[in-house]
Short mmCIF file of C-alpha atoms in Angstrom, two decimals:
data_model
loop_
_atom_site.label_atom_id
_atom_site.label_comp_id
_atom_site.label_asym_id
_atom_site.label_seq_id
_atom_site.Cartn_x
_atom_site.Cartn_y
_atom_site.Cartn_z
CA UNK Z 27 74.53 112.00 96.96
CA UNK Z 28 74.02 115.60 98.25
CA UNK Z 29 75.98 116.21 101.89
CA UNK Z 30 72.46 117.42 103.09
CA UNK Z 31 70.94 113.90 101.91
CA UNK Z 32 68.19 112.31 104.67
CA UNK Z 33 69.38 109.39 103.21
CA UNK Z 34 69.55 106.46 106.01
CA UNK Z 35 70.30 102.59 104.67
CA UNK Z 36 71.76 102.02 101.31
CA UNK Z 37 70.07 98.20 101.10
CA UNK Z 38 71.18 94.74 99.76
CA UNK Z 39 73.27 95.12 96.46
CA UNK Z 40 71.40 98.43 95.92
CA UNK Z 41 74.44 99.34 93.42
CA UNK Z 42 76.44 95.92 92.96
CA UNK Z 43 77.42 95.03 89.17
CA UNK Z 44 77.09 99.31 87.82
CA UNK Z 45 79.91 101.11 86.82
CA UNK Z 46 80.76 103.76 88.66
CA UNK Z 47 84.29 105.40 89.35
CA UNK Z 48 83.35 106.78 92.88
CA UNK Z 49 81.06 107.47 95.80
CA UNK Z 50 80.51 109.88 98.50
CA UNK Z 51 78.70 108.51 101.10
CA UNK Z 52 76.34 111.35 102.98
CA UNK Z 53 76.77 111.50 106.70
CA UNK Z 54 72.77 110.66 107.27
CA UNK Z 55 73.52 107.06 106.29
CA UNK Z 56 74.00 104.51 109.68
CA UNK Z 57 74.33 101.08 107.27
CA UNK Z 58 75.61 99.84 104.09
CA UNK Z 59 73.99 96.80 103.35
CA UNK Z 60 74.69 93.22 102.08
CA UNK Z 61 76.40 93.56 98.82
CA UNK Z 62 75.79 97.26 97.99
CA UNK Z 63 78.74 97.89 96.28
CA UNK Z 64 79.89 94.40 95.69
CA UNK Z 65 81.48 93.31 92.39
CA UNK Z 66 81.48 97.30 91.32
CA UNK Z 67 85.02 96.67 89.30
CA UNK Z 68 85.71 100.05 88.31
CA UNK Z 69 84.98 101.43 91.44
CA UNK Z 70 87.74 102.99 92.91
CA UNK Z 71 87.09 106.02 95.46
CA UNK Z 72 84.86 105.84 98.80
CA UNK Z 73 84.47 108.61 100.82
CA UNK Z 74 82.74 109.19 103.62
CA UNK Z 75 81.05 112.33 105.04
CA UNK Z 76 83.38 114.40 108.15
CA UNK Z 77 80.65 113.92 110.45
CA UNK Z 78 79.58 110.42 109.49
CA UNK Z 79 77.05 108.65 111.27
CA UNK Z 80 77.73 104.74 109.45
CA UNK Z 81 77.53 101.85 111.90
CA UNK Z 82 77.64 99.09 110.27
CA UNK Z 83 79.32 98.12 106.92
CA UNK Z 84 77.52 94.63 106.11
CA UNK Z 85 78.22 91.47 104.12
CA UNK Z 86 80.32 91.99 100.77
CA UNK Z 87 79.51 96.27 101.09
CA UNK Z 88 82.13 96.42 98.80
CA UNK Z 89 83.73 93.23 97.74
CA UNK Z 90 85.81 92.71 94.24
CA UNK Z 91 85.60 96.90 94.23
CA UNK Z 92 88.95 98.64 92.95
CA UNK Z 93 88.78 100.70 95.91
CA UNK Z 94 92.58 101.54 96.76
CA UNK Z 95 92.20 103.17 100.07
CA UNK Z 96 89.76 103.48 102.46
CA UNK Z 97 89.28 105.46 105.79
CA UNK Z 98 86.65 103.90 108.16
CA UNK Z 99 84.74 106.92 110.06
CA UNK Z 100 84.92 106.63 113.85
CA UNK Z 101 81.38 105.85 114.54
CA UNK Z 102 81.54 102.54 112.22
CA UNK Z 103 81.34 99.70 115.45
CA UNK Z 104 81.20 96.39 112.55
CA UNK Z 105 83.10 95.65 109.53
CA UNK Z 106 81.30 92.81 108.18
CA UNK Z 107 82.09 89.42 106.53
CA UNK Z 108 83.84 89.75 103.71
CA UNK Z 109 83.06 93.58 103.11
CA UNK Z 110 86.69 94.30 101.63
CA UNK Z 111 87.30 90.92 100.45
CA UNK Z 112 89.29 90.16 97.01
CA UNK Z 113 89.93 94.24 96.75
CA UNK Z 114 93.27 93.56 95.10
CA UNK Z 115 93.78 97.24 94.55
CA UNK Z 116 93.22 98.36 98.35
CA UNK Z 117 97.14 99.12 100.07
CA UNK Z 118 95.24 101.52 103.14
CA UNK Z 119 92.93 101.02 105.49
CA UNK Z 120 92.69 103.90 108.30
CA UNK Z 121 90.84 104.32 111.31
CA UNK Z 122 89.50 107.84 112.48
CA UNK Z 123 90.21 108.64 116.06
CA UNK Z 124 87.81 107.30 118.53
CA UNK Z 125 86.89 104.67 116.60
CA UNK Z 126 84.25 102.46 118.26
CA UNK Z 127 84.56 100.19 116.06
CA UNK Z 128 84.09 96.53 117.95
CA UNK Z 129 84.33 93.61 114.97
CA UNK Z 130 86.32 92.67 112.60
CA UNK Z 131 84.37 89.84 110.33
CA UNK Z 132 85.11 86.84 108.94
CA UNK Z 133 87.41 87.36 105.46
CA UNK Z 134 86.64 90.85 106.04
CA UNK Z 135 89.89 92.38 104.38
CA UNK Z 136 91.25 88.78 102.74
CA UNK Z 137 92.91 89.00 99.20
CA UNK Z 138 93.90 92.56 100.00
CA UNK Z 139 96.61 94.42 99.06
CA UNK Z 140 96.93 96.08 102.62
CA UNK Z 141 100.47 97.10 103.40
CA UNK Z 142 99.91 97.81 107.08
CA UNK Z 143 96.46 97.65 109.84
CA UNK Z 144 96.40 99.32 113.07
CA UNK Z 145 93.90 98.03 114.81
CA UNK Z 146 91.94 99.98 116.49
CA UNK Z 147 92.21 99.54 120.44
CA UNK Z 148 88.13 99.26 120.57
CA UNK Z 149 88.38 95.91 118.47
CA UNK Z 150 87.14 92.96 120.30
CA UNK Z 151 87.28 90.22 117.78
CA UNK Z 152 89.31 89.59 114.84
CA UNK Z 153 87.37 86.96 112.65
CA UNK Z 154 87.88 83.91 110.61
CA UNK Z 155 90.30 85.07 108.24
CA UNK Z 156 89.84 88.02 108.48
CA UNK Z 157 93.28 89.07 106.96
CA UNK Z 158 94.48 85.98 105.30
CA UNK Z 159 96.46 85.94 102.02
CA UNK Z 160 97.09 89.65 102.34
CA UNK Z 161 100.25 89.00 100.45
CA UNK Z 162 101.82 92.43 101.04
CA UNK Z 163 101.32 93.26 104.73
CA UNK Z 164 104.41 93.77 106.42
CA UNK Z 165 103.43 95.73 109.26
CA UNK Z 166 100.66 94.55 112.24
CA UNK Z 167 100.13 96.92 114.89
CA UNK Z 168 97.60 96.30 118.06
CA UNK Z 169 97.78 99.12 121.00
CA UNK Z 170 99.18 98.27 124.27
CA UNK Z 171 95.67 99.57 125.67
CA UNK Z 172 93.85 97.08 122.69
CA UNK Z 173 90.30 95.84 123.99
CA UNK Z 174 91.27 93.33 121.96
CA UNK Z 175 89.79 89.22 123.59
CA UNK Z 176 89.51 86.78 120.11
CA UNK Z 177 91.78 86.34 117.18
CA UNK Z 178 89.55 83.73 115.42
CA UNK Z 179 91.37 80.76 112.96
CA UNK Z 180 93.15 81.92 110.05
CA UNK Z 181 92.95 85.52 110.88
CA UNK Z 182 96.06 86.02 109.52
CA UNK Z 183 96.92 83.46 107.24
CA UNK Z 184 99.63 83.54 105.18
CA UNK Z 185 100.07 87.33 106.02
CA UNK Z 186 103.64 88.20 105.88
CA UNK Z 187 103.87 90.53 108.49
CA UNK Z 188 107.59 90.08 111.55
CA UNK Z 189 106.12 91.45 114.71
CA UNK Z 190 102.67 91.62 117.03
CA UNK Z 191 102.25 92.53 120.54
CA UNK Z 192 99.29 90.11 122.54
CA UNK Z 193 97.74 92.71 124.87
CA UNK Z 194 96.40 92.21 128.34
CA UNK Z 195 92.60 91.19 127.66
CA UNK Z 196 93.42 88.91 124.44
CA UNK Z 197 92.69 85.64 126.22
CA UNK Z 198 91.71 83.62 123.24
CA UNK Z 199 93.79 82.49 120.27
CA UNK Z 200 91.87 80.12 117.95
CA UNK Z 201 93.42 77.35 115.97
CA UNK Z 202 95.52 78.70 113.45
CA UNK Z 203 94.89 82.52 114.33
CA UNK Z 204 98.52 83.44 112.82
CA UNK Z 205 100.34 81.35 109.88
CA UNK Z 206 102.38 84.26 109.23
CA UNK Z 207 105.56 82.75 107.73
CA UNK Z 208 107.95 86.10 108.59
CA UNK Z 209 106.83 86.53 112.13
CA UNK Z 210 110.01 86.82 114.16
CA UNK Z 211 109.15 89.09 117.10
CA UNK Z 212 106.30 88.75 120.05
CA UNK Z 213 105.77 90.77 123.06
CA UNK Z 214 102.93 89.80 125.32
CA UNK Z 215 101.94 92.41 128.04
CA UNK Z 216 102.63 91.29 131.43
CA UNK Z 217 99.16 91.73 132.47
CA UNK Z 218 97.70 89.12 130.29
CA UNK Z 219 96.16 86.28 131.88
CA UNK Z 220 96.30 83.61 129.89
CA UNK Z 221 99.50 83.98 127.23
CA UNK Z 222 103.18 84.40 128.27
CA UNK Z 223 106.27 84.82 126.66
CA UNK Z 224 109.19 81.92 126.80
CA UNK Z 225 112.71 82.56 126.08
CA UNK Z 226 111.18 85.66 123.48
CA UNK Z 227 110.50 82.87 121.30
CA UNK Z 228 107.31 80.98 122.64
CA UNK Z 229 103.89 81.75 123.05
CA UNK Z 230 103.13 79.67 126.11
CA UNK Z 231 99.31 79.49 127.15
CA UNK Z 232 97.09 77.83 130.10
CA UNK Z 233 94.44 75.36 128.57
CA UNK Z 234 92.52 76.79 131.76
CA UNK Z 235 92.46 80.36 131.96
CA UNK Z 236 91.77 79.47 135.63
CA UNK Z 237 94.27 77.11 136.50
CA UNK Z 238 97.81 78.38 137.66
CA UNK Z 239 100.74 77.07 135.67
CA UNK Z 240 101.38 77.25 131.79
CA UNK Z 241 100.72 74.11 130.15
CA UNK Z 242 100.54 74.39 126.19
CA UNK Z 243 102.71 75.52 123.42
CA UNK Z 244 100.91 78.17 121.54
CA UNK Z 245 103.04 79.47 118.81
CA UNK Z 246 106.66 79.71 118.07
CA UNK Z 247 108.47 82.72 116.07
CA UNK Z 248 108.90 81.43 112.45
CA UNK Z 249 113.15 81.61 112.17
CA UNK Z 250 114.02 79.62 115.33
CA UNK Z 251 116.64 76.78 114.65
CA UNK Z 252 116.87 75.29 117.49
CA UNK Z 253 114.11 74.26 119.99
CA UNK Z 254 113.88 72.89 123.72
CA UNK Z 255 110.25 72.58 124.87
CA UNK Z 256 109.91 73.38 128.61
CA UNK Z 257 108.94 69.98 130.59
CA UNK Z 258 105.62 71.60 132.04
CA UNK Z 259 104.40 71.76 128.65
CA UNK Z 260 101.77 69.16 128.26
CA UNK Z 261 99.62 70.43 124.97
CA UNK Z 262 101.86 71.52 121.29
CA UNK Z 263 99.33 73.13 119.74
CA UNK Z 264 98.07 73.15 116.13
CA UNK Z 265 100.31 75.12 113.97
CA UNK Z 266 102.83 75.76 116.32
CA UNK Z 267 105.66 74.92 114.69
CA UNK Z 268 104.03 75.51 110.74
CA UNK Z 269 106.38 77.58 108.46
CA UNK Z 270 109.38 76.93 110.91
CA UNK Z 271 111.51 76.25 107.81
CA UNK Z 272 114.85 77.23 109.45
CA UNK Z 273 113.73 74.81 112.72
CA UNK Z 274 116.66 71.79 112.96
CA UNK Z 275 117.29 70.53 116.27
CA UNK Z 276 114.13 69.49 118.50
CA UNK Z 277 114.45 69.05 122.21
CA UNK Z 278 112.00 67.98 124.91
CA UNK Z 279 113.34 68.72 128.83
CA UNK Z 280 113.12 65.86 131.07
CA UNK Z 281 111.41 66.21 133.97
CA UNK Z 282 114.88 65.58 135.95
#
């Protein structure tokens, strides 16, 4: 495509199952449909226009591609389900600055070859799976001013990455959110409403956002040994404890 191109909405599968190496993508174009680029095997090269005007990368864009890296241009606000998925090749994924990008979709980047995200601090929801069985991911970073409320179930499964940091507005961690097998450091920012940090080892979490103590046992780092829940705990909650393969001694305070 010509940079000049008036070109506005590259459609459903417009270009899935064609052989093509790579793809500039003019700065005219707001959306990349369903499936435009999906199951294009040889393609390896995206790029994207310096003063890009793409909002929203849809369904499958550019699943089972051999894209290797990828930088998302500012103005993108959705990634959508499953748009990166099974790209075994892809090891980057960058954000411009400013991004205003708001969603990360279900399976969106799953079966990856990512090696670190930074999530942009505009994201609001990290979906269903959104990063699970990215095999090779060893670093997770979210900014201390991250926007970020949902981390759906599975988001990270089986993701090996050792640290995250739950900022102030993330108020809801879905069942499962993090399997990560190698996570062995949390922070949780003080301001956070919902999630607190126990002994730096515990996610604890209010089944109430509204209520005033702690009551449940969100998540526990993955190389603990030895364990003593808290006696105002009153909920362990799914997958707490999963991948603790180093966990040998169990302990639950009396109320005494």
């Amino acid at each position: 495509f010509a940079y000049d191109s008036k070109l506005q909405k590259i459609d459903k599968y417009a270009f899935s199952l064609i052989l093509i190496k790579k793809i500039v993508i003019p700065s005219s174009v707001t959306i990349i449909g369903e499936g435009a680029f999906n199951c294009c095997y040889q393609l390896e090269i995206v790029e994207f226009a310096n003063d890009s005007k793409l909002q929203i990368i849809d369904k499958c864009a550019f699943s089972n591609s051999a894209i290797k890296s990828i930088r998302i241009p500012s103005s993108v606000t959705l990634i959508g389900e499953s748009s990166f998925s099974f790209c075994e090749q892809l090891e980057i994924v960058e954000f411009e600055n400013d991004s205003k990008l708001q969603k990360i979709d279900k399976c969106a980047f799953s079966k990856s070859s990512i090696e670190r995200i930074t999530i942009p601090s505009s994201v609001k929801v990290i979906g269903e799976s959104a990063f699970s069985s990215c095999s090779n991911i060893g670093q997770l970073e979210i900014a201390n001013d991250s926007k970020l409320q949902r981390i759906e179930k599975y988001a990270f499964f089986h993701s090996p990455f050792e640290s995250i940091t739950i900022p102030s507005e993330l108020i809801e961690l879905e069942e499962g959110w993090c399997n990560a097998s190698y996570l062995k450091k949390i922070s949780i920012s003080p301001k956070n409403p919902r999630y607190d940090l126990y002994e730096d080892k515990i996610i604890i979490g209010k089944m109430n956002i509204d209520q005033n103590g702690y009551d449940c046992l969100v998540f526990c780092v993955r190389n603990i040994q030895h364990i003593k829940i808290p006696n105002f705990i009153k909920y362990i909650c799914s997958y707490s404890f999963e991948f603790c393969q180093h966990l040998e001694v169990i302990e639950i305070e009396n109320d005494s």
